[in-house]
Amino acid sequence: MSYMALYRKFRPQTFEDVKGQDHIVTTLQNQIKADRIGHAYLFTGTRGTGKTTVAKILARTINCENPVDGCPCMECAMCKAITAGNSMNVIEMDAASNNGVDSIRQIVEEVAYPPTEGKYRVYIIDEVHMLSTGAFNALLKTLEEPPSYVVFILATTEVHKIPITILSRCQRYDFHRISIETIAARLQELMDKEGIQVEEKALRYVAKAADGSMRDGLSLLDQCIAFYIGQTLTYDNVLKVLGAIDTEVFSRLLRHVINGEIPQCIGILEEIITQGRDLNQFIIDFTWYLRNLMLIKSSDDMEDALEMSSDNIALLKEEATMVDTEILMRYIQVLSALSNEIKYATGKRVLIEIALIKLCKPEMEQDISALNNRMANLEKKVEKGVPVVMQAPAAGQAPAPSQAPVKKEPLPAAIPEEVQQVVSQWSMLLGKLPVNVKTYLKQANTRTVNEQGELVIIYDQPQGSERMAGDFLNRPEVIEEIESAIEEMIHKTVKIKVEINSSGVSSQDTKTDIVDFFASKGIEIESEE
Ligand SMILES: [Zn+2]
């Protein structure tokens, strides 16, 4: 048995199957019962809300030989012919492909002759806003004085494009976006009929993604079922089918932005445009993706707040390590501003391109967050150079704080575990320091915590070697700069100790003792090297 799309299989055939448009269905049924059928209807509303479905049911009901309480009997010859699409009494036209004056003239000529069978000839003109001005004018004459046996049903998603002269001659019905509950309930009903097991949470997610359109809801559900035929459709699986594509695109885009690769970013935008995606929505979704990255970075137990499959959460966690929180915040700010800007703009593409370039090239902007971003980029590029050294204090000597600024309140001293936390969030610390300090700090061979809870930075500098980064770093004002950056980070004071290891043995080897020391206390020391 071949599989039939849910949308086709379960297209409502009677008014009672139409969901979420009760205000329209009730009014139309009352008109039918009272035999007060209008001659021109205008159905408006977003796509997939049931406009053409209701138009066809209306056409069938008013032609039915034995209507029951405002519903078609589905048994008589007329009902059968219309359902099969064989009746001459229901003429469907898509104004998107037949928008010229000729197609309307043809209708106007036909209208002169009454139907040979049944009571009404019904013209359903879909996407009617696409008609040319000439076509609208030709239609107008017929709408002014339609023969009693003719009913026009005009359907449109863009009612503001319909000339007022046409509007004033139609009964207007506004189809609502269908609520998540209504869509989910309908999907559940159909899954029961099909005998397919689906998790309730999964259906709700599909209903939410359908964004008010029953048709979209059904085709999204179809997509999911096709991937997991014969299995229970779980929430995780739905997320995989509906979310996987986007996550992949967002992930690629983010990586190119981080690397400042403008042509690749523009290339992805091109892909999105070619796919006919809604650009507003794309920017909103990408911003949301970055927001999720921030949540993941900020805490470990954020997974429940994210509606994502566990696979995607793992991917996000990987990405989260690639970018600093401050830089993510700048991205989100730029994109939020963009999404306001493009909402009503005509040149969306250019605006998005500019924003992508801004993200890739923070030097184009002057504010603080952009400066931070520039620092991070510069830092990547700065190569190891020989620093200018003034006077180097003796190795291993704790420097005296000579010109420490007066603090308002002394902060508590950090416990060893907290110092270890600084060590494991090294890139965050680097982000807070001037480029030169950062560069020399990065040349350190080992960073660790000693038994006194001091943060120890060790430079392996064998006798006679020329590496002087350690000497630079060991200057009181530099140490102080690092200490205050750490205070800013964890709101505790930490003592920095710079050691120049001239023993010739790698400091990584001697560090093992300290790791063991902490391990004996049940503290795990991780090394980024
Ligand atoms: Zn019938």
Coordinates of C-alpha atoms and ligand atoms in Angstrom, one line a residue:
M1 CA 0.0 0.0 0.0
S2 CA 1.5 3.3 -1.0
Y3 CA 1.8 6.0 1.6
M4 CA -0.6 8.9 1.2
A5 CA 0.4 12.3 2.6
L6 CA -1.6 13.0 5.7
Y7 CA -2.5 16.4 4.3
R8 CA -4.2 14.8 1.3
K9 CA -5.6 11.8 3.1
F10 CA -7.3 13.9 5.9
R11 CA -8.3 16.9 4.0
P12 CA -11.6 17.9 5.7
Q13 CA -14.6 16.9 3.7
T14 CA -17.3 18.3 6.0
F15 CA -17.6 21.4 8.1
E16 CA -17.2 19.5 11.3
D17 CA -13.7 18.4 10.4
V18 CA -12.6 22.0 9.9
K19 CA -10.6 22.9 13.1
G20 CA -10.0 26.3 14.6
Q21 CA -12.3 28.3 12.4
D22 CA -15.6 27.9 14.3
H23 CA -16.6 31.5 13.8
I24 CA -16.6 31.1 10.0
V25 CA -18.1 27.6 9.9
T26 CA -21.1 28.5 12.1
T27 CA -21.9 31.6 10.1
L28 CA -21.7 29.7 6.8
Q29 CA -23.9 26.8 8.0
N30 CA -26.5 29.3 9.3
Q31 CA -26.6 30.9 5.9
I32 CA -27.0 27.5 4.2
K33 CA -29.8 26.5 6.6
A34 CA -31.6 29.8 6.0
D35 CA -31.0 29.5 2.3
R36 CA -29.4 32.9 2.3
I37 CA -26.2 32.2 0.3
G38 CA -24.1 35.2 -0.7
H39 CA -22.7 35.6 -4.2
A40 CA -19.2 36.9 -3.4
Y41 CA -17.1 35.7 -0.5
L42 CA -13.6 36.8 0.4
F43 CA -11.6 34.4 2.6
T44 CA -8.4 35.9 4.0
G45 CA -5.8 34.6 6.4
T46 CA -2.3 33.1 6.5
R47 CA -1.4 30.0 4.5
G48 CA -2.7 26.6 5.6
T49 CA -5.5 27.9 7.7
G50 CA -8.3 26.2 5.6
K51 CA -9.5 28.8 3.1
T52 CA -9.7 26.6 0.0
T53 CA -10.8 23.7 2.1
V54 CA -13.8 25.6 3.5
A55 CA -14.5 27.0 0.0
K56 CA -14.8 23.5 -1.4
I57 CA -17.0 22.3 1.4
L58 CA -19.2 25.3 0.9
A59 CA -19.4 24.6 -2.9
R60 CA -20.4 21.0 -2.2
T61 CA -22.9 21.8 0.5
I62 CA -24.8 24.3 -1.6
N63 CA -24.9 21.9 -4.6
C64 CA -25.9 18.9 -2.5
E65 CA -29.3 17.4 -3.3
N66 CA -30.0 16.4 0.3
P67 CA -28.1 18.6 2.7
V68 CA -28.5 17.6 6.3
D69 CA -28.4 20.4 8.8
G70 CA -26.1 22.6 6.8
C71 CA -23.8 19.7 5.9
P72 CA -23.4 17.9 2.5
C73 CA -24.8 14.4 2.5
M74 CA -21.7 12.9 0.7
E75 CA -24.0 10.4 -1.0
C76 CA -25.8 12.2 -3.8
A77 CA -24.5 12.4 -7.4
M78 CA -23.5 16.1 -6.9
C79 CA -21.5 15.4 -3.7
K80 CA -19.7 12.5 -5.3
A81 CA -18.9 14.4 -8.5
I82 CA -17.5 17.4 -6.6
T83 CA -15.5 15.2 -4.3
A84 CA -14.0 13.4 -7.2
G85 CA -13.3 16.7 -8.9
N86 CA -15.5 15.9 -11.9
S87 CA -18.2 18.5 -11.5
M88 CA -18.5 21.4 -13.9
N89 CA -20.1 23.4 -11.1
V90 CA -16.9 24.0 -9.1
I91 CA -14.2 25.8 -11.0
E92 CA -10.9 26.5 -9.3
M93 CA -8.5 29.1 -10.6
D94 CA -5.1 30.0 -9.3
A95 CA -4.6 33.7 -9.8
A96 CA -0.9 33.4 -9.3
S97 CA -0.6 31.6 -12.6
N98 CA -3.6 33.1 -14.4
N99 CA -3.5 36.7 -13.5
G100 CA -4.3 38.3 -16.8
V101 CA -7.5 39.9 -18.0
D102 CA -8.2 37.0 -20.4
S103 CA -8.7 34.4 -17.8
I104 CA -11.3 36.6 -16.0
R105 CA -13.0 37.4 -19.3
Q106 CA -13.4 33.7 -19.9
I107 CA -15.2 33.3 -16.5
V108 CA -17.4 36.3 -17.3
E109 CA -18.5 34.7 -20.5
E110 CA -19.3 31.4 -18.9
V111 CA -21.3 33.0 -16.1
A112 CA -24.0 34.0 -18.6
Y113 CA -25.1 30.3 -18.9
P114 CA -26.8 28.6 -15.9
P115 CA -25.5 25.2 -14.7
T116 CA -26.9 22.2 -16.5
E117 CA -27.0 20.2 -13.2
G118 CA -27.0 21.2 -9.6
K119 CA -28.0 24.6 -8.2
Y120 CA -24.8 26.8 -8.2
R121 CA -21.7 27.3 -10.2
V122 CA -18.9 28.2 -7.8
Y123 CA -15.7 29.9 -8.8
I124 CA -12.9 29.6 -6.3
I125 CA -10.1 32.1 -7.2
D126 CA -7.0 31.4 -5.0
E127 CA -4.3 34.0 -4.4
V128 CA -6.7 36.6 -5.8
H129 CA -4.4 39.5 -4.9
M130 CA -2.2 38.4 -7.8
L131 CA -4.8 39.5 -10.4
S132 CA -3.7 42.4 -12.6
T133 CA -5.6 45.7 -12.4
G134 CA -7.3 44.9 -15.7
A135 CA -8.4 41.5 -14.4
F136 CA -9.8 43.1 -11.3
N137 CA -11.8 45.5 -13.4
A138 CA -13.2 42.8 -15.5
L139 CA -14.2 40.8 -12.4
L140 CA -15.8 43.9 -10.8
K141 CA -18.6 44.1 -13.4
T142 CA -19.7 40.5 -12.7
L143 CA -19.4 41.0 -8.9
E144 CA -21.8 44.0 -9.2
E145 CA -24.6 42.0 -10.7
P146 CA -23.9 38.3 -10.4
P147 CA -26.6 35.9 -11.7
S148 CA -28.4 34.1 -8.9
Y149 CA -26.7 30.7 -9.7
V150 CA -23.2 32.0 -9.4
V151 CA -21.0 32.1 -6.2
F152 CA -17.5 33.6 -6.2
I153 CA -15.1 32.7 -3.4
L154 CA -12.0 34.7 -3.5
A155 CA -9.1 33.6 -1.3
T156 CA -6.0 35.6 -0.4
T157 CA -3.2 35.8 2.1
E158 CA -2.7 39.5 1.4
V159 CA -6.0 41.2 1.8
H160 CA -4.4 44.7 1.7
K161 CA -3.6 44.2 -2.0
I162 CA -7.3 43.8 -2.9
P163 CA -8.9 46.9 -4.4
I164 CA -11.5 48.5 -2.2
T165 CA -14.1 48.2 -5.0
I166 CA -13.8 44.4 -4.8
L167 CA -13.7 44.3 -1.0
S168 CA -16.9 46.3 -0.7
R169 CA -18.8 43.7 -2.8
C170 CA -17.7 40.7 -0.8
Q171 CA -18.7 39.1 2.5
R172 CA -15.3 39.0 4.2
Y173 CA -14.2 36.1 6.5
D174 CA -10.9 36.3 8.3
F175 CA -9.4 32.9 8.9
H176 CA -7.4 32.8 12.2
R177 CA -4.0 31.2 12.8
I178 CA -4.9 28.0 14.5
S179 CA -3.8 27.5 18.1
I180 CA -1.1 25.1 19.1
E181 CA -3.7 23.2 21.2
T182 CA -6.1 22.8 18.3
I183 CA -3.4 21.7 15.9
A184 CA -1.9 19.2 18.4
A185 CA -5.4 17.8 19.2
R186 CA -6.1 17.3 15.5
L187 CA -2.7 15.6 14.9
Q188 CA -3.4 13.3 17.9
E189 CA -6.8 12.4 16.4
L190 CA -5.2 11.5 13.0
M191 CA -2.4 9.5 14.6
D192 CA -5.0 7.5 16.5
K193 CA -6.8 6.8 13.3
E194 CA -3.5 5.8 11.6
G195 CA -2.5 3.7 14.6
I196 CA 0.8 5.5 14.9
Q197 CA 2.4 5.9 18.4
V198 CA 3.5 9.5 19.0
E199 CA 4.7 11.1 22.2
E200 CA 2.5 14.0 23.3
K201 CA 5.5 16.3 23.7
A202 CA 6.5 15.4 20.1
L203 CA 3.1 16.4 18.7
R204 CA 3.2 19.7 20.6
Y205 CA 6.6 20.5 19.1
V206 CA 5.3 19.8 15.6
A207 CA 2.2 21.9 16.3
K208 CA 4.4 24.8 17.6
A209 CA 6.6 24.6 14.5
A210 CA 3.5 24.7 12.3
D211 CA 3.1 28.3 13.4
G212 CA -0.7 28.5 13.1
S213 CA -1.0 26.5 9.9
M214 CA -2.8 23.1 10.0
R215 CA -1.4 22.2 6.6
D216 CA 2.2 22.9 7.7
G217 CA 1.5 20.9 10.9
L218 CA 0.4 17.9 8.8
S219 CA 3.3 18.0 6.4
L220 CA 5.9 18.5 9.2
L221 CA 4.4 15.4 10.9
D222 CA 4.6 13.5 7.6
Q223 CA 8.2 14.3 7.3
C224 CA 8.9 13.0 10.8
I225 CA 6.9 9.8 10.4
A226 CA 8.7 9.1 7.1
F227 CA 12.0 9.0 9.0
Y228 CA 10.8 6.7 11.7
I229 CA 8.3 4.3 10.0
G230 CA 7.0 1.6 12.3
Q231 CA 8.5 3.2 15.4
T232 CA 7.0 5.4 18.1
L233 CA 7.7 8.9 17.2
T234 CA 9.5 10.5 20.1
Y235 CA 10.2 14.1 21.0
D236 CA 13.9 13.5 20.4
N237 CA 13.3 12.1 16.9
V238 CA 11.1 15.0 16.0
L239 CA 13.8 17.4 17.0
K240 CA 16.3 15.5 15.0
V241 CA 14.2 15.8 11.8
L242 CA 12.9 19.3 12.2
G243 CA 15.9 20.9 13.9
A244 CA 18.9 19.2 12.4
I245 CA 19.2 21.1 9.2
D246 CA 19.1 24.5 10.9
T247 CA 21.5 23.6 13.6
E248 CA 24.0 22.5 11.0
V249 CA 23.6 25.8 9.0
F250 CA 23.9 27.9 12.2
S251 CA 26.9 26.0 13.3
R252 CA 28.7 26.5 10.0
L253 CA 27.8 30.2 10.0
L254 CA 29.0 30.7 13.5
R255 CA 32.4 29.1 12.8
H256 CA 32.9 31.3 9.8
V257 CA 32.0 34.4 11.8
I258 CA 34.4 33.5 14.5
N259 CA 37.2 33.0 11.9
G260 CA 36.2 36.3 10.3
E261 CA 35.6 34.6 6.9
I262 CA 33.3 37.1 5.2
P263 CA 33.0 35.3 1.7
Q264 CA 31.9 32.1 3.4
C265 CA 29.3 33.9 5.5
I266 CA 27.9 35.6 2.5
G267 CA 27.9 32.2 0.8
I268 CA 25.7 30.7 3.5
L269 CA 23.3 33.7 3.2
E270 CA 23.1 33.0 -0.5
E271 CA 22.1 29.3 0.2
I272 CA 19.4 30.5 2.6
I273 CA 18.0 32.9 -0.1
T274 CA 18.1 30.2 -2.8
Q275 CA 16.1 27.9 -0.5
G276 CA 13.5 30.6 -0.4
R277 CA 13.7 30.9 3.4
D278 CA 12.2 33.7 5.3
L279 CA 15.1 36.0 6.1
N280 CA 13.5 37.6 9.1
Q281 CA 12.9 34.2 10.6
F282 CA 16.4 33.0 9.8
I283 CA 17.9 35.9 11.7
I284 CA 15.6 35.4 14.6
D285 CA 16.4 31.7 14.7
F286 CA 20.2 32.3 14.5
T287 CA 19.9 34.8 17.3
W288 CA 18.1 32.1 19.3
Y289 CA 20.8 29.6 18.6
L290 CA 23.4 32.0 20.0
R291 CA 21.3 32.6 23.0
N292 CA 21.2 28.8 23.6
L293 CA 25.0 28.8 23.3
M294 CA 25.1 31.5 26.0
L295 CA 22.9 29.4 28.3
I296 CA 25.0 26.4 27.8
K297 CA 28.1 28.4 28.6
S298 CA 26.6 29.9 31.7
S299 CA 25.5 26.7 33.4
D300 CA 25.6 23.0 33.2
D301 CA 21.9 22.3 34.1
M302 CA 20.4 24.5 31.3
E303 CA 19.5 21.5 29.2
D304 CA 15.9 21.5 30.2
A305 CA 15.5 25.1 29.2
L306 CA 16.6 24.2 25.7
E307 CA 14.1 22.4 23.5
M308 CA 16.7 20.3 21.7
S309 CA 17.7 16.7 21.2
S310 CA 20.5 15.4 23.3
D311 CA 22.7 15.1 20.1
N312 CA 22.2 18.8 19.4
I313 CA 23.0 19.7 22.9
A314 CA 26.3 17.9 22.7
L315 CA 27.1 19.8 19.5
L316 CA 26.2 23.1 21.2
K317 CA 28.5 22.3 24.1
E318 CA 31.3 21.8 21.7
E319 CA 30.6 25.2 20.0
A320 CA 30.3 26.9 23.3
T321 CA 34.0 26.3 24.0
M322 CA 34.9 28.1 20.8
V323 CA 33.7 31.6 21.7
D324 CA 33.8 33.9 24.7
T325 CA 30.7 35.0 26.4
E326 CA 31.4 38.7 25.8
I327 CA 31.8 38.1 22.1
L328 CA 28.6 36.1 21.9
M329 CA 26.8 38.9 23.6
R330 CA 28.1 41.3 21.0
Y331 CA 26.9 39.0 18.2
I332 CA 23.4 38.8 19.8
Q333 CA 23.3 42.6 20.1
V334 CA 24.2 43.2 16.5
L335 CA 21.7 40.6 15.3
S336 CA 18.8 41.9 17.5
A337 CA 19.3 45.3 16.1
L338 CA 19.4 43.8 12.6
S339 CA 16.1 41.9 13.1
N340 CA 14.3 45.1 14.0
E341 CA 15.9 46.8 11.1
I342 CA 14.9 44.3 8.4
K343 CA 11.4 43.7 9.6
Y344 CA 9.9 46.1 7.2
A345 CA 12.9 46.8 5.0
T346 CA 12.9 46.0 1.3
G347 CA 16.7 45.5 0.9
K348 CA 16.9 42.8 3.6
R349 CA 19.8 41.0 1.9
V350 CA 22.1 44.0 1.9
L351 CA 21.3 44.8 5.6
I352 CA 22.1 41.2 6.6
E353 CA 25.3 41.3 4.6
I354 CA 26.4 44.4 6.4
A355 CA 25.6 42.8 9.8
L356 CA 27.6 39.7 8.9
I357 CA 30.6 41.9 7.9
K358 CA 30.2 43.7 11.2
L359 CA 30.3 40.4 13.1
C360 CA 33.4 39.3 11.2
K361 CA 35.2 42.7 11.4
P362 CA 34.7 44.2 14.8
E363 CA 37.2 47.0 13.8
M364 CA 34.3 48.6 11.9
E365 CA 32.7 49.4 15.2
Q366 CA 33.8 51.7 18.0
D367 CA 31.9 50.4 21.1
I368 CA 33.4 48.5 24.0
S369 CA 32.1 45.1 23.1
A370 CA 33.5 45.5 19.6
L371 CA 36.8 46.5 21.1
N372 CA 36.8 43.3 23.2
N373 CA 36.2 41.3 20.1
R374 CA 39.1 43.1 18.3
M375 CA 41.4 42.4 21.2
A376 CA 40.6 38.7 21.0
N377 CA 41.2 38.7 17.2
L378 CA 44.5 40.6 17.6
E379 CA 45.6 38.3 20.2
K380 CA 45.2 35.4 17.8
K381 CA 47.4 37.2 15.3
V382 CA 50.2 38.5 17.5
E383 CA 53.3 36.5 17.0
K384 CA 55.8 35.7 19.7
G385 CA 58.3 38.7 19.8
V386 CA 61.2 39.5 22.0
P387 CA 59.9 41.8 24.7
V388 CA 61.8 44.9 26.0
V389 CA 62.8 44.2 29.5
M390 CA 63.7 46.8 32.1
Q391 CA 64.8 45.3 35.3
A392 CA 64.1 41.7 36.2
P393 CA 63.6 40.9 39.9
A394 CA 65.2 37.8 41.2
A395 CA 63.5 34.6 40.1
G396 CA 60.9 33.2 42.5
Q397 CA 60.8 36.3 44.6
A398 CA 57.3 37.5 45.5
P399 CA 57.1 41.0 44.3
A400 CA 56.1 43.8 46.7
P401 CA 52.9 45.6 45.7
S402 CA 54.4 49.1 45.2
Q403 CA 51.6 51.2 43.9
A404 CA 48.5 49.2 44.7
P405 CA 45.3 51.3 44.3
V406 CA 43.3 51.8 47.4
K407 CA 40.4 49.3 47.5
K408 CA 37.0 50.1 48.9
E409 CA 36.6 46.8 50.6
P410 CA 39.2 44.0 50.8
L411 CA 37.9 40.9 49.0
P412 CA 38.2 37.5 50.6
A413 CA 41.1 35.3 49.5
A414 CA 40.3 32.6 47.1
I415 CA 40.4 29.0 48.2
P416 CA 42.6 26.6 46.1
E417 CA 39.5 25.2 44.3
E418 CA 38.6 28.7 43.2
V419 CA 42.1 29.3 41.9
Q420 CA 41.9 26.1 40.0
Q421 CA 38.7 27.4 38.4
V422 CA 40.7 30.4 37.1
V423 CA 43.3 28.0 35.7
S424 CA 40.6 26.1 33.9
Q425 CA 38.9 29.2 32.5
W426 CA 42.2 30.6 31.3
S427 CA 40.9 32.0 28.0
M428 CA 38.3 34.1 29.9
L429 CA 41.2 35.6 32.0
L430 CA 43.2 36.3 28.9
G431 CA 40.2 38.1 27.4
K432 CA 40.4 40.6 30.3
L433 CA 44.1 41.5 29.8
P434 CA 46.0 43.9 27.5
V435 CA 47.5 42.3 24.4
N436 CA 51.1 42.4 25.6
V437 CA 50.4 40.8 29.0
K438 CA 48.3 38.2 27.3
T439 CA 51.0 37.4 24.8
Y440 CA 53.6 36.8 27.4
L441 CA 51.2 35.0 29.7
K442 CA 50.5 32.6 26.8
Q443 CA 54.2 31.7 26.6
A444 CA 54.2 30.3 30.1
N445 CA 54.9 26.6 30.2
T446 CA 52.8 25.7 33.2
R447 CA 50.1 27.3 35.2
T448 CA 48.9 25.6 38.3
V449 CA 48.0 26.1 42.0
N450 CA 50.4 25.5 44.8
E451 CA 49.7 24.3 48.3
Q452 CA 49.4 27.8 49.6
G453 CA 46.6 28.5 47.1
E454 CA 48.8 30.7 45.0
L455 CA 48.4 30.7 41.2
V456 CA 51.8 29.7 39.9
I457 CA 52.9 30.6 36.4
I458 CA 56.1 28.8 35.5
Y459 CA 58.4 29.7 32.6
D460 CA 61.0 27.0 31.7
Q461 CA 64.0 29.1 31.0
P462 CA 67.2 27.1 31.0
Q463 CA 70.5 28.9 31.8
G464 CA 71.6 31.2 29.0
S465 CA 68.3 31.0 27.1
E466 CA 66.9 34.2 25.7
R467 CA 63.3 33.8 26.6
M468 CA 62.4 36.7 28.7
A469 CA 58.6 36.6 28.9
G470 CA 58.8 35.3 32.4
D471 CA 60.9 38.4 33.4
F472 CA 58.4 40.7 31.9
L473 CA 55.6 39.0 33.7
N474 CA 57.4 39.0 37.0
R475 CA 57.2 42.8 37.2
P476 CA 55.0 44.1 40.1
E477 CA 52.7 46.2 37.9
V478 CA 52.1 43.3 35.5
I479 CA 51.4 40.9 38.4
E480 CA 49.0 43.4 39.8
E481 CA 47.2 43.8 36.5
I482 CA 46.7 40.0 36.3
E483 CA 45.6 39.8 40.0
S484 CA 42.9 42.5 39.5
A485 CA 41.6 40.9 36.3
I486 CA 41.1 37.7 38.4
E487 CA 39.4 39.6 41.2
E488 CA 37.0 41.0 38.6
M489 CA 36.3 37.4 37.4
I490 CA 35.8 35.6 40.7
H491 CA 35.5 38.5 43.2
K492 CA 38.2 36.9 45.4
T493 CA 41.9 37.8 45.8
V494 CA 44.4 35.5 44.3
K495 CA 48.2 35.7 44.7
I496 CA 50.2 35.3 41.6
K497 CA 53.6 33.7 41.7
V498 CA 55.8 33.8 38.6
E499 CA 58.6 31.2 38.7
I500 CA 61.5 31.0 36.3
N501 CA 62.4 27.4 36.1
S502 CA 66.1 27.2 35.0
S503 CA 66.6 23.7 36.2
G504 CA 66.5 22.3 32.7
V505 CA 63.7 19.9 33.7
S506 CA 60.3 20.7 32.2
S507 CA 57.9 22.3 34.7
Q508 CA 55.2 19.9 33.4
D509 CA 57.1 17.0 35.0
T510 CA 57.4 18.6 38.4
K511 CA 53.8 19.7 38.4
T512 CA 52.8 16.1 38.8
D513 CA 53.5 16.4 42.6
I514 CA 51.0 19.2 42.9
V515 CA 48.4 17.3 40.9
D516 CA 48.9 14.4 43.3
F517 CA 48.6 16.6 46.3
F518 CA 45.2 17.9 45.1
A519 CA 44.1 14.5 44.1
S520 CA 44.7 13.3 47.6
K521 CA 42.3 16.0 48.7
G522 CA 39.8 14.9 46.1
I523 CA 40.3 17.9 43.8
E524 CA 40.8 17.2 40.2
I525 CA 43.3 19.5 38.4
E526 CA 42.9 19.6 34.7
S527 CA 45.5 20.9 32.4
E528 CA 44.7 22.6 29.2
E529 CA 47.9 21.7 27.6
Ligands
ZN1 ZN -25.1 15.5 -1.3

